[in-house]
PDB file of C-alpha atoms and ligand atoms in Angstrom:
ATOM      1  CA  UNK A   1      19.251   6.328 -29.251  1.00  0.00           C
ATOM      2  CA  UNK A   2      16.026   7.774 -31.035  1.00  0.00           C
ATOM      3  CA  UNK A   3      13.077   9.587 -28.344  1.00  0.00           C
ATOM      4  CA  UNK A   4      10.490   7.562 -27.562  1.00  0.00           C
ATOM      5  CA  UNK A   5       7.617   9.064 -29.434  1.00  0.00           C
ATOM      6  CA  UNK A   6       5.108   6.606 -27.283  1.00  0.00           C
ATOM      7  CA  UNK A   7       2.742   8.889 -25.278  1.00  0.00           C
ATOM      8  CA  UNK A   8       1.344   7.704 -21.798  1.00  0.00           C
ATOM      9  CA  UNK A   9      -2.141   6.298 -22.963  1.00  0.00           C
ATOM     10  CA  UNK A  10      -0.602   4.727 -25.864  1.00  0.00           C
ATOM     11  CA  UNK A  11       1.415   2.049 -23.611  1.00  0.00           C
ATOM     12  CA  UNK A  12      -0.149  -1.519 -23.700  1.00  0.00           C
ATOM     13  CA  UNK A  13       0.662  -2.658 -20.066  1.00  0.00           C
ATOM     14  CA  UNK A  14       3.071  -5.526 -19.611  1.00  0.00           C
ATOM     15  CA  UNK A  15       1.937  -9.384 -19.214  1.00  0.00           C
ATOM     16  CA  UNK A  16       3.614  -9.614 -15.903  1.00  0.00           C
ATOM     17  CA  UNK A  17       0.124  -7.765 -14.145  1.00  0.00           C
ATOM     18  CA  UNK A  18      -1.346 -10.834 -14.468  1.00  0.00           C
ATOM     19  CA  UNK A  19       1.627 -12.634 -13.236  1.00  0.00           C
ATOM     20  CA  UNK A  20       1.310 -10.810  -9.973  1.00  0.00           C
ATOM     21  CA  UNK A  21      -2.511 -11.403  -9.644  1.00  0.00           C
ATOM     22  CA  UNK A  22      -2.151 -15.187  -9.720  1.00  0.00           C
ATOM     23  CA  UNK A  23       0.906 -14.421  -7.214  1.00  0.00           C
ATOM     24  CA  UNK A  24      -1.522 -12.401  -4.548  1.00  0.00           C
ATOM     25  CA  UNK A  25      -4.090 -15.108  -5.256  1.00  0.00           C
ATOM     26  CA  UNK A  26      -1.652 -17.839  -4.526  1.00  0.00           C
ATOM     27  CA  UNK A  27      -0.667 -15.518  -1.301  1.00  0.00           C
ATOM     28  CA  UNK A  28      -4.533 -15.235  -0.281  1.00  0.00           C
ATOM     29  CA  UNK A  29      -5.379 -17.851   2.229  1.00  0.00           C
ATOM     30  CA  UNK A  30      -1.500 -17.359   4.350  1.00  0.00           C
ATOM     31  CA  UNK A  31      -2.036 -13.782   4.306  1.00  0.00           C
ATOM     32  CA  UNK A  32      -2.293 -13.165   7.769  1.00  0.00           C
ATOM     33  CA  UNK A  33       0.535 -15.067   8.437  1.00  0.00           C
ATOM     34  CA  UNK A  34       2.874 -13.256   6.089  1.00  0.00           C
ATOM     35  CA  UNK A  35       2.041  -9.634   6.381  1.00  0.00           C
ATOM     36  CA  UNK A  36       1.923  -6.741   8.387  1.00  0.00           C
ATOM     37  CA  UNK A  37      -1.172  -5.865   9.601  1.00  0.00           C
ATOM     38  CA  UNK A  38      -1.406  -2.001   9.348  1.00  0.00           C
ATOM     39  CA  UNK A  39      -5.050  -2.313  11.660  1.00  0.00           C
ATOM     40  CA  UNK A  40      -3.634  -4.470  14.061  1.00  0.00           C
ATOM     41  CA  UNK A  41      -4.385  -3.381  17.886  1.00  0.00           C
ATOM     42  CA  UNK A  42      -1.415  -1.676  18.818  1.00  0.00           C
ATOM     43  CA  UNK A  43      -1.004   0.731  15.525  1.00  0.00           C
ATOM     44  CA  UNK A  44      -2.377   3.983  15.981  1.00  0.00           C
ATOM     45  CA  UNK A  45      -3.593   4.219  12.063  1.00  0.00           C
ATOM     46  CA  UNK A  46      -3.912   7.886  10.327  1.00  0.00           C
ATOM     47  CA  UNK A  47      -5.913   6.508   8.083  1.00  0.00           C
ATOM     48  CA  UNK A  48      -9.032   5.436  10.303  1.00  0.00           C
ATOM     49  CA  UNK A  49      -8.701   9.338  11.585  1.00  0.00           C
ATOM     50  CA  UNK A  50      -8.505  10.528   7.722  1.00  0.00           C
ATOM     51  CA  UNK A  51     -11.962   8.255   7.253  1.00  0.00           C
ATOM     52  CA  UNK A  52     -13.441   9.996  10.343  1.00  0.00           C
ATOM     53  CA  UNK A  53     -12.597  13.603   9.093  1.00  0.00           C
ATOM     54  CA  UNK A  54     -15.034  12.485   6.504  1.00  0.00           C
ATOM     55  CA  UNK A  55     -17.936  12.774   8.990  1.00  0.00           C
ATOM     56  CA  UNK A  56     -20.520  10.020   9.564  1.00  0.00           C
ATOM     57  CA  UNK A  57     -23.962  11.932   8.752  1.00  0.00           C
ATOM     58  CA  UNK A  58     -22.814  12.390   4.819  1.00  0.00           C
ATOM     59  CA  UNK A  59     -21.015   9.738   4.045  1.00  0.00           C
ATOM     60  CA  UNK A  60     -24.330   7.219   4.105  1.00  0.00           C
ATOM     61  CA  UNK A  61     -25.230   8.795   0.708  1.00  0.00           C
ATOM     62  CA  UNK A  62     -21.335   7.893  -0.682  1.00  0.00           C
ATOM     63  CA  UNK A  63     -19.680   5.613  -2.237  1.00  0.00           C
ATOM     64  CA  UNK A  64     -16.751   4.468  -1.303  1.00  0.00           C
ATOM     65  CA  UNK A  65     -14.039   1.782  -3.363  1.00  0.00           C
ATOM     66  CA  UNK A  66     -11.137   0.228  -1.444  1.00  0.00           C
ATOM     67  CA  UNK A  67      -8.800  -0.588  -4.247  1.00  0.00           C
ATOM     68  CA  UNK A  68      -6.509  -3.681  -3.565  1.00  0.00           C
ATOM     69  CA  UNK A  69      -9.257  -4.957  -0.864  1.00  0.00           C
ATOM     70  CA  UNK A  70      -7.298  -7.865   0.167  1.00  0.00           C
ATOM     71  CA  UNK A  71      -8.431 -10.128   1.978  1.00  0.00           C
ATOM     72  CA  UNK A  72     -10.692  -7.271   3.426  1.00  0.00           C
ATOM     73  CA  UNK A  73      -9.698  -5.776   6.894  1.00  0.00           C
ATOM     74  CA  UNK A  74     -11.127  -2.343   6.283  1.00  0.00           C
ATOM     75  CA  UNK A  75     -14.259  -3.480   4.314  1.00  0.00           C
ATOM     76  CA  UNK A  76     -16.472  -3.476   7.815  1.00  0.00           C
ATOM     77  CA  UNK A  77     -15.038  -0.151   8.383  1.00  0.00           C
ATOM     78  CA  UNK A  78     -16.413   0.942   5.123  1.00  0.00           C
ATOM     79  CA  UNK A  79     -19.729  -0.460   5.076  1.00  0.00           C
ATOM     80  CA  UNK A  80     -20.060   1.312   8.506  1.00  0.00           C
ATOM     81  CA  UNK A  81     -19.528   4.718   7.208  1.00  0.00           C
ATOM     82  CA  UNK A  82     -20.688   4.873   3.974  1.00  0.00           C
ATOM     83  CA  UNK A  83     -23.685   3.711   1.852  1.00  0.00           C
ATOM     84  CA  UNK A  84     -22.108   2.307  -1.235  1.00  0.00           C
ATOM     85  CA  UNK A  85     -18.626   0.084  -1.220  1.00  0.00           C
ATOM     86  CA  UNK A  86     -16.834  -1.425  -3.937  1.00  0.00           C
ATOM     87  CA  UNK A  87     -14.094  -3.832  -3.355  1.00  0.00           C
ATOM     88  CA  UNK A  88     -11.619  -4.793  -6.095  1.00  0.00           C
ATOM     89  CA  UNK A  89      -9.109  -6.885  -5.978  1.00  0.00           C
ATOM     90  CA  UNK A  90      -7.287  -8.511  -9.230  1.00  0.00           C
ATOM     91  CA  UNK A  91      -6.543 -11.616  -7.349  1.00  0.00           C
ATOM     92  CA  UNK A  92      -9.836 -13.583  -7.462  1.00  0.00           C
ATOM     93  CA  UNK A  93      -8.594 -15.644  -4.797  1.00  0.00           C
ATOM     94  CA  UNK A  94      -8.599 -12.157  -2.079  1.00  0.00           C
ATOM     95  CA  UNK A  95     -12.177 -11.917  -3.010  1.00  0.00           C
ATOM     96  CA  UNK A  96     -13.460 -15.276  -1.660  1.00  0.00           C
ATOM     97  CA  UNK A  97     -11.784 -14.321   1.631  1.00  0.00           C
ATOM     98  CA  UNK A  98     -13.240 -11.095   1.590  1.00  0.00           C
ATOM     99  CA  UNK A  99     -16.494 -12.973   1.489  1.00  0.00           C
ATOM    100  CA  UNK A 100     -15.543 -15.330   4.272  1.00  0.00           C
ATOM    101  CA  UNK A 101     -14.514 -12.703   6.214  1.00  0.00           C
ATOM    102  CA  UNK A 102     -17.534 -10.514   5.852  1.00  0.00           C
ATOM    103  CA  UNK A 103     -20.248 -13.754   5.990  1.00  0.00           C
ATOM    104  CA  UNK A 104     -23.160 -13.763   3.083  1.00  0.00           C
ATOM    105  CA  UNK A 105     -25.256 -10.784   4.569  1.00  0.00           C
ATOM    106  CA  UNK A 106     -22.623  -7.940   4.409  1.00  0.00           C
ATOM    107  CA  UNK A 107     -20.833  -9.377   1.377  1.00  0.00           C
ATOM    108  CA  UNK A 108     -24.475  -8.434  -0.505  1.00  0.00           C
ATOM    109  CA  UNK A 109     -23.968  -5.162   0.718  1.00  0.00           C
ATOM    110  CA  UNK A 110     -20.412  -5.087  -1.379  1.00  0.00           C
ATOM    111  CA  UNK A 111     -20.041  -4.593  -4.937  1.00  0.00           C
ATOM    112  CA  UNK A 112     -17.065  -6.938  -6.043  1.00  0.00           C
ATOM    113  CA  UNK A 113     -15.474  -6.206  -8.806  1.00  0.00           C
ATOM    114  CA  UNK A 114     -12.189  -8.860  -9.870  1.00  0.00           C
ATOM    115  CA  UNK A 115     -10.162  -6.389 -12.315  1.00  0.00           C
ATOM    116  CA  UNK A 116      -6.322  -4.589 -11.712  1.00  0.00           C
ATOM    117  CA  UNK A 117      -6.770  -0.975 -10.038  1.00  0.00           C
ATOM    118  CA  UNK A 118      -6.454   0.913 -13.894  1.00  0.00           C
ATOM    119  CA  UNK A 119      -9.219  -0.615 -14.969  1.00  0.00           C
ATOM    120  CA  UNK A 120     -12.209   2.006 -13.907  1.00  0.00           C
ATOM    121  CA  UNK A 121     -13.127   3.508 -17.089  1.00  0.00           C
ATOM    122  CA  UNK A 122     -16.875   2.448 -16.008  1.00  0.00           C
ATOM    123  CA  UNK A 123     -16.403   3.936 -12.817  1.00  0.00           C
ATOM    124  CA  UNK A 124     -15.324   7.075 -14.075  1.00  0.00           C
ATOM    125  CA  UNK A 125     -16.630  10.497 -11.927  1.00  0.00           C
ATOM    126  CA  UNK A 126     -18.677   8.203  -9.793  1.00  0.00           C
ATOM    127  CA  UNK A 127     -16.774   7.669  -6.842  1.00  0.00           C
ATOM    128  CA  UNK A 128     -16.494   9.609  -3.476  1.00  0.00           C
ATOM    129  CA  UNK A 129     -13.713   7.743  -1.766  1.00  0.00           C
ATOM    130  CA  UNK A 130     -11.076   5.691  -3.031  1.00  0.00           C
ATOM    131  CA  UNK A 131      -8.592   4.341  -0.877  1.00  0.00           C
ATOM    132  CA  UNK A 132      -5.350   2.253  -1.006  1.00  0.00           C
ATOM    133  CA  UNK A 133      -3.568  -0.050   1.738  1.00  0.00           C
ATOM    134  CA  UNK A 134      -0.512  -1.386   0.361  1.00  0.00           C
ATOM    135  CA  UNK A 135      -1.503  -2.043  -2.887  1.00  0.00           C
ATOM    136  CA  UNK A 136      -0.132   0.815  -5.112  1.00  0.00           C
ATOM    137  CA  UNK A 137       2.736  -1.436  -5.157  1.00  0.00           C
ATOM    138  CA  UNK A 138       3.278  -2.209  -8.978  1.00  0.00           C
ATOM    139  CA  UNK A 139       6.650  -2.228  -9.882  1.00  0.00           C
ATOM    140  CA  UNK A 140       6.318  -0.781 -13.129  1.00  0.00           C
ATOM    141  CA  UNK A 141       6.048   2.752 -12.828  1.00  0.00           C
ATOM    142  CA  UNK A 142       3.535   3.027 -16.089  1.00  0.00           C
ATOM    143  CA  UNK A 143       1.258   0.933 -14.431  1.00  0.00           C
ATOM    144  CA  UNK A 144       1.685   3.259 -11.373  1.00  0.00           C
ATOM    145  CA  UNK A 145       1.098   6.697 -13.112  1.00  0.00           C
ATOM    146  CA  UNK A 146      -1.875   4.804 -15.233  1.00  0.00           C
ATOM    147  CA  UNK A 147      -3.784   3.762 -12.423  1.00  0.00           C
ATOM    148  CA  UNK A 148      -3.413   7.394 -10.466  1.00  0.00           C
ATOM    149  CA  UNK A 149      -4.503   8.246 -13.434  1.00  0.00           C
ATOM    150  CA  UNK A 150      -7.764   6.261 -13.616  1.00  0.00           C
ATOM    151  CA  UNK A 151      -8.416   6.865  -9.590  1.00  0.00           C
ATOM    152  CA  UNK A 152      -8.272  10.159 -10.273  1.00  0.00           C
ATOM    153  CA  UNK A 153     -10.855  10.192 -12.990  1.00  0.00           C
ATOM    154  CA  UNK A 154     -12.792   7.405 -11.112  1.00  0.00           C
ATOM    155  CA  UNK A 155     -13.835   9.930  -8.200  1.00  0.00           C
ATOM    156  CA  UNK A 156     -16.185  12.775  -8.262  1.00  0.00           C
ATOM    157  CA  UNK A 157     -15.070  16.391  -8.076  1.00  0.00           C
ATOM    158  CA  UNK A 158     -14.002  17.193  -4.533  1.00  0.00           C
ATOM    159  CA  UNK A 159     -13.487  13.101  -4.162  1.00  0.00           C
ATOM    160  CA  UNK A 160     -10.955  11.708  -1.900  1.00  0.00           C
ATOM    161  CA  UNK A 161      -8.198   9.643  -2.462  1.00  0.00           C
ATOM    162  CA  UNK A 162      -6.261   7.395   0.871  1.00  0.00           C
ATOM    163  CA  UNK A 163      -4.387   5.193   1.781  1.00  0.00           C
ATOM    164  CA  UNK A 164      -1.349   3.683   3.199  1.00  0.00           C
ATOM    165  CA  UNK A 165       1.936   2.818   0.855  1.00  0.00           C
ATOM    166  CA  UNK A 166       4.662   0.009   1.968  1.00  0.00           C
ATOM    167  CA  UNK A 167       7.565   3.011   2.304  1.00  0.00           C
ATOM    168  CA  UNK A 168      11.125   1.737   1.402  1.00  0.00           C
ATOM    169  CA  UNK A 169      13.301   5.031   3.452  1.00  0.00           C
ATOM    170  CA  UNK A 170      11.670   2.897   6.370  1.00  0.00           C
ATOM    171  CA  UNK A 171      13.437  -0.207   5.837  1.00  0.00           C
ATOM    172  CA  UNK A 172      16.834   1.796   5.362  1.00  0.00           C
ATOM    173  CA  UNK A 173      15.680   3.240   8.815  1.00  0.00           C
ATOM    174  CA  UNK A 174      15.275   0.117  10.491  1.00  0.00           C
ATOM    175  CA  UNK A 175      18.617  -1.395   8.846  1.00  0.00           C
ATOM    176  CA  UNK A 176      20.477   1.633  10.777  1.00  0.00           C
ATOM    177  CA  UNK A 177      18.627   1.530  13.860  1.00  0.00           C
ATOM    178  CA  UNK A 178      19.324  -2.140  13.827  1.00  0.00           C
ATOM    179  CA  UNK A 179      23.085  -1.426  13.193  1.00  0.00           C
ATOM    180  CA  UNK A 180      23.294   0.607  16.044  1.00  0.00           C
ATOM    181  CA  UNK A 181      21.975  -1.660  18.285  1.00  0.00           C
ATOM    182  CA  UNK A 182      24.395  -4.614  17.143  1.00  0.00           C
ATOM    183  CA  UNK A 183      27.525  -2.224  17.667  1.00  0.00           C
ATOM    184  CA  UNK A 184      26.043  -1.424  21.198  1.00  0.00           C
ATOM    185  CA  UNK A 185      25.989  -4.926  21.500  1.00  0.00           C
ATOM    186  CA  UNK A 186      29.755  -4.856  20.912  1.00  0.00           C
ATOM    187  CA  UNK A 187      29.501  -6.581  17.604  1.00  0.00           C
ATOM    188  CA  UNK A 188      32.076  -5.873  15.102  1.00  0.00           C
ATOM    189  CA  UNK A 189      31.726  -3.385  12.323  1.00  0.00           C
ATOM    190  CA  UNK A 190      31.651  -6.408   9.742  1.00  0.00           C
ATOM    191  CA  UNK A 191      29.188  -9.133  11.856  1.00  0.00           C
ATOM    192  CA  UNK A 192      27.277  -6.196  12.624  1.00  0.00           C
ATOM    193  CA  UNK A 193      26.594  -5.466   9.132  1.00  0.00           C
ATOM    194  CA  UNK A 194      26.163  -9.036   7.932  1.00  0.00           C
ATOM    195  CA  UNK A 195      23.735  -9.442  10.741  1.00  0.00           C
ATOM    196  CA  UNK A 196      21.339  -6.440   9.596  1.00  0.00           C
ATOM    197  CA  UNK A 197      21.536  -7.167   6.091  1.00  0.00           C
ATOM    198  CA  UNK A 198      20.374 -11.224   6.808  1.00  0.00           C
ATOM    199  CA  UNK A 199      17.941  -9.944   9.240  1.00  0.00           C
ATOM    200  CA  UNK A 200      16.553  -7.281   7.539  1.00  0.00           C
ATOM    201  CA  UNK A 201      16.563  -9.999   4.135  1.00  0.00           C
ATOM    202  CA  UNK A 202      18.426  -7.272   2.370  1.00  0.00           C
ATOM    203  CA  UNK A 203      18.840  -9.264  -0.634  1.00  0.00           C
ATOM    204  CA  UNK A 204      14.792  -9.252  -1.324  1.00  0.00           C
ATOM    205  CA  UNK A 205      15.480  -5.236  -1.790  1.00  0.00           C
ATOM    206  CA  UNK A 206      16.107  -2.975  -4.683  1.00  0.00           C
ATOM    207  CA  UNK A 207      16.841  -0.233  -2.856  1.00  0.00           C
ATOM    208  CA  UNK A 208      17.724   2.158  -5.398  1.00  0.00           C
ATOM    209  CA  UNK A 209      14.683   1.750  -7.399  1.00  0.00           C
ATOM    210  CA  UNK A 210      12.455   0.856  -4.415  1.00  0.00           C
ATOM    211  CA  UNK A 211      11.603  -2.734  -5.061  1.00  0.00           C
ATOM    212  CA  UNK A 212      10.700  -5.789  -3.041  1.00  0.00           C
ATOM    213  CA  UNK A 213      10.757  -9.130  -4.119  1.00  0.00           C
ATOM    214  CA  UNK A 214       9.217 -11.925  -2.050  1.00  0.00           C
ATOM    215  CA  UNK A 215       8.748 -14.894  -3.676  1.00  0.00           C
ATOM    216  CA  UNK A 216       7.268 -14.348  -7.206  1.00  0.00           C
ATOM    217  CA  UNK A 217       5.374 -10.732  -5.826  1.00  0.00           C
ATOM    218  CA  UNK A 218       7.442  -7.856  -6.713  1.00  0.00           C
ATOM    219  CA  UNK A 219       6.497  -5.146  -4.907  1.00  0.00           C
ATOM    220  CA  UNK A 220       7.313  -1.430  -5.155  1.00  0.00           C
ATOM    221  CA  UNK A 221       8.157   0.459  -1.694  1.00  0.00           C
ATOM    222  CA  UNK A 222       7.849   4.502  -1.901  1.00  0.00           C
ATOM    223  CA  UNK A 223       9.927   7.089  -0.719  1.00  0.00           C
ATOM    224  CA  UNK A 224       7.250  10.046   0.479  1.00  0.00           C
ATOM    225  CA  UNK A 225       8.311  12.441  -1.816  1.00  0.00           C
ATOM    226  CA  UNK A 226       8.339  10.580  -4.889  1.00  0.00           C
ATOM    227  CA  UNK A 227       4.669   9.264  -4.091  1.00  0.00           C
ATOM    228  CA  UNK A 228       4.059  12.886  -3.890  1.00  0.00           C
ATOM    229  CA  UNK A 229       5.749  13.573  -7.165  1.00  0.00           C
ATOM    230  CA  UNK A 230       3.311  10.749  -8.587  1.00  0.00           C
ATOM    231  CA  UNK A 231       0.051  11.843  -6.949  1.00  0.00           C
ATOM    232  CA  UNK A 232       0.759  15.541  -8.561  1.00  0.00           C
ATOM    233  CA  UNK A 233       1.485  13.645 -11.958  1.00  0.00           C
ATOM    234  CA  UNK A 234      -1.855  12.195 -11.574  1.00  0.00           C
ATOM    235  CA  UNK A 235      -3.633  15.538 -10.819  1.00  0.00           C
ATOM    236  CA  UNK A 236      -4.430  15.482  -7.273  1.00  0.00           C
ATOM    237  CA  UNK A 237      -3.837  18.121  -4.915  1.00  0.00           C
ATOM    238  CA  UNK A 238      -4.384  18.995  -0.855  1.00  0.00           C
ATOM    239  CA  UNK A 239      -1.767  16.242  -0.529  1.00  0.00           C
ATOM    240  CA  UNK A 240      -1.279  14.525   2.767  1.00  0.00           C
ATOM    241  CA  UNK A 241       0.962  12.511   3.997  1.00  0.00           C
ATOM    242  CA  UNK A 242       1.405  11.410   7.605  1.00  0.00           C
ATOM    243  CA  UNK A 243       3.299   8.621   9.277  1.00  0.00           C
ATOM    244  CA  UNK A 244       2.026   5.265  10.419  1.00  0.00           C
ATOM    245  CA  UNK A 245       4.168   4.442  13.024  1.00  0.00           C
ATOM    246  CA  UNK A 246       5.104   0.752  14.038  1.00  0.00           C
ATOM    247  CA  UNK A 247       5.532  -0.357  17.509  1.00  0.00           C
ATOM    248  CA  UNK A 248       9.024  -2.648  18.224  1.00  0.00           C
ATOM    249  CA  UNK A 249       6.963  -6.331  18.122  1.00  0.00           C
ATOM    250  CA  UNK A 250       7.873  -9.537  16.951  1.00  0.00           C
ATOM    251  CA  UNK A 251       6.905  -9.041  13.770  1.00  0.00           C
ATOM    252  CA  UNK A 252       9.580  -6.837  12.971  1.00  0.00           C
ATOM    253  CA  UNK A 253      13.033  -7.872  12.640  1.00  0.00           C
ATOM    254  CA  UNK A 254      15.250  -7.495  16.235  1.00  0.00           C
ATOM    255  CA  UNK A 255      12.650  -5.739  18.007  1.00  0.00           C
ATOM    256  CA  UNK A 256      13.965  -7.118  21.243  1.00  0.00           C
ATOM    257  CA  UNK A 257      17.360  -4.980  20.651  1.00  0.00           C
ATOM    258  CA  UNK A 258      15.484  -1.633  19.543  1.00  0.00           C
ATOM    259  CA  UNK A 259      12.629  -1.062  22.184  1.00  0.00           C
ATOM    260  CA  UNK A 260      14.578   2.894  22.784  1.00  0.00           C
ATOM    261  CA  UNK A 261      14.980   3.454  18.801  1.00  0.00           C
ATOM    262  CA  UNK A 262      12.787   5.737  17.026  1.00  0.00           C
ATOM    263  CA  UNK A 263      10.352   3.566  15.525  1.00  0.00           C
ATOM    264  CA  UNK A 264       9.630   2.637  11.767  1.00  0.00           C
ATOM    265  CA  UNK A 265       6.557   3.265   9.901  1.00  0.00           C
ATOM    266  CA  UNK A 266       4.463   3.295   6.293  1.00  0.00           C
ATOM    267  CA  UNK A 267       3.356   6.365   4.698  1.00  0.00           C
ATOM    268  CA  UNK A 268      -0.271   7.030   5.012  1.00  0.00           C
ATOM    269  CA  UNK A 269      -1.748   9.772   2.656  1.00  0.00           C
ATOM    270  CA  UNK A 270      -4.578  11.547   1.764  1.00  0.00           C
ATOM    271  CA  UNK A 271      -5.016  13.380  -1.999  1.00  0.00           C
ATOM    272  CA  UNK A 272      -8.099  15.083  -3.374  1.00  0.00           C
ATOM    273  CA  UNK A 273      -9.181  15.777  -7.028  1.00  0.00           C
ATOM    274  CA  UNK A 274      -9.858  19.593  -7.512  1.00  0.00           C
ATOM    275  CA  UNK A 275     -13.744  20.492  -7.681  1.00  0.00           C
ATOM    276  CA  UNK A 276     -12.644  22.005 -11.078  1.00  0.00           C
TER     277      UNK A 276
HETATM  278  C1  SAM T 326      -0.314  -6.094   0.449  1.00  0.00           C
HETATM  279  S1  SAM T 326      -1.917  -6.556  -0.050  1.00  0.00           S
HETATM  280  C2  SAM T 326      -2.935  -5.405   0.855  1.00  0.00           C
HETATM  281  C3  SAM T 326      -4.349  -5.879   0.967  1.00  0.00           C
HETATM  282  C4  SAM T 326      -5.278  -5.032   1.825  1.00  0.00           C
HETATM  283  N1  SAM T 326      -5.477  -3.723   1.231  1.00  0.00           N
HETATM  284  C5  SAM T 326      -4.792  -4.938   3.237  1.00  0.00           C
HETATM  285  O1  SAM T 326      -4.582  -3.835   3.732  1.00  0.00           O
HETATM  286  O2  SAM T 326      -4.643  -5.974   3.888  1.00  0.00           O
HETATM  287  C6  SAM T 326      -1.998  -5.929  -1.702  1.00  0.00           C
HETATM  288  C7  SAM T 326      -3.288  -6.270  -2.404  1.00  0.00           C
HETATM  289  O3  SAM T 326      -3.384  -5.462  -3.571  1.00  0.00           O
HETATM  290  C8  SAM T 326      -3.763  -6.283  -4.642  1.00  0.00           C
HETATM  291  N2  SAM T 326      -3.198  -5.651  -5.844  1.00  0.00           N
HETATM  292  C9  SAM T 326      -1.889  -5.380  -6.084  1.00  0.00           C
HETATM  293  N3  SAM T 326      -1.745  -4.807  -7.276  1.00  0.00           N
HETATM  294  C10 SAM T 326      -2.993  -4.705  -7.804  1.00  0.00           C
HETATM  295  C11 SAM T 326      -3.495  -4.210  -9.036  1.00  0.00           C
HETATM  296  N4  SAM T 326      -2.688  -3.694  -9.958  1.00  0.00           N
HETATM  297  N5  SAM T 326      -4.824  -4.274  -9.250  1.00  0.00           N
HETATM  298  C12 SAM T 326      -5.670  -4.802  -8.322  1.00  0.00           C
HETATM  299  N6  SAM T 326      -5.243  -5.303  -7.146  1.00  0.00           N
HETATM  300  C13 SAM T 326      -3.918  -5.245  -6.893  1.00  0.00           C
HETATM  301  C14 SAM T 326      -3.213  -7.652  -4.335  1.00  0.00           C
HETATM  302  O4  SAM T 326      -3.904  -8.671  -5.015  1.00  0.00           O
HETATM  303  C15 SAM T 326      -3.388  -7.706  -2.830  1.00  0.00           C
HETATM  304  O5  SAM T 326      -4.646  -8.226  -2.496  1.00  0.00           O
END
């Protein structure tokens, strides 16, 4: 087979991105009800202590963009700490319940902007923060290393990139644990196996590429070193990356069963682009 002789920039992006916008947008308003909350109560979240490291007297002069807003759970956080926020969301339908969230007088304090994460060619060396919570999850890897890509040209010298990635050696953690505690249990080796794999809706899961499909979103989960791999590819450096560790609830699959097993978790990182 001939060598691609396509180089990076030269790749038009597939259709399917706006496939998966309408797909968030049709998501939007059961949100809540269908995701992990990685702010809830009981998480202890790295990435609310990697926003404090910033420092509170500074950041009222920056500007800070949270990329894949969402229906907006860190956007108070945000306008809080720093002067200037962006939220950006490709699913117009997120937007609206950013707004709703936020009420009409902090929303005027936000700049929306209704676009996928690569496009920030206006944005370019402007930004101070960018961060990320569960929505570098495109699963075409172009799309991926285009939109580090663009972050990384979006911030300033000496900006930060953060955020939180869905993390897919997790899941495989969780099947075992979960394993474990059906053979404890005194399951056999085969209903033991055929009870993690419905529970833990194995057949949603890619897991050699690192893909999750729910419904029409198709989602890519991260092993930490590859992310790493892809933030270097990107340019960034000082890289990060820290556990965000779940506690056993009911929102994760036989919890009851796995109250003594180490727990599971998302990746949370932090990446800078060099001052030079
Ligand atoms: C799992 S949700 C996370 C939302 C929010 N950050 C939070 O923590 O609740 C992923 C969000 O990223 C958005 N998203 C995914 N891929 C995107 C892309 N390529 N460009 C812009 N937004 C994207 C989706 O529309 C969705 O709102």
């Amino acid at each position: 087979m001939a060598k691609s002789k396509i180089k990076p920039d030269e790749i038009v992006l597939p259709h399917h991105t706006d496939d998966q916008a309408n797909a968030w947008s049709e998501s939007a308003a059961k949100y809540g009800s269908e995701f992990l909350d990685p702010f809830r109560d009981s998480v202890v979240n790295p990435l609310l202590t990697m926003l404090s490291e910033i420092g509170a007297e500074p950041s009222a002069k920056m500007v800070a963009a949270d990329l894949g807003c969402g229906t907006g759970p860190l956007l108070q956080r945000l306008l809080d700490q720093f002067g200037d926020v962006i939220a950006l969301d490709f699913a117009a339908e997120m937007l609206t319940q950013c707004r709703e969230r936020l009420g009409p007088d902090r929303s005027k304090r936000v700049r929306f902007l209704n676009r996928a994460m690569h496009e920030l060619d206006d944005l370019a060396g402007t930004l101070d923060v960018a961060v990320s919570v569960n929505s570098l999850v495109m699963p075409d890897l172009r799309v991926v290393d285009k939109t580090l890509r663009n972050i990384f040209a979006a911030l300033k010298p000496g900006g930060r990139f953060l955020g939180v990635v869905p993390s897919i050696d997790a899941i495989h953690h969780h099947s075992l644990m979960l394993w474990d505690a059906y053979l404890d249990q005194g399951y056999s080796m085969e209903e033991s196996e055929r009870l993690v794999a419905t529970h833990m809706e194995h057949h949603m899961y890619d897991f050699a590429f690192g893909k999750f499909r729910f419904g029409d979103l198709n989602q890519k989960f991260w092993q930490p070193d590859e992310l790493r791999y892809h933030l270097m590819k990107a340019g960034f450096t000082d890289i990060r990356m820290v556990r965000l560790e779940y506690p056993w609830d009911d929102s994760l699959a036989g919890y009851k069963l796995l109250k003594n097993h180490p727990k599971t978790w998302d990746w949370t990182f932090e990446a800078r682009r060099p001052l030079s």
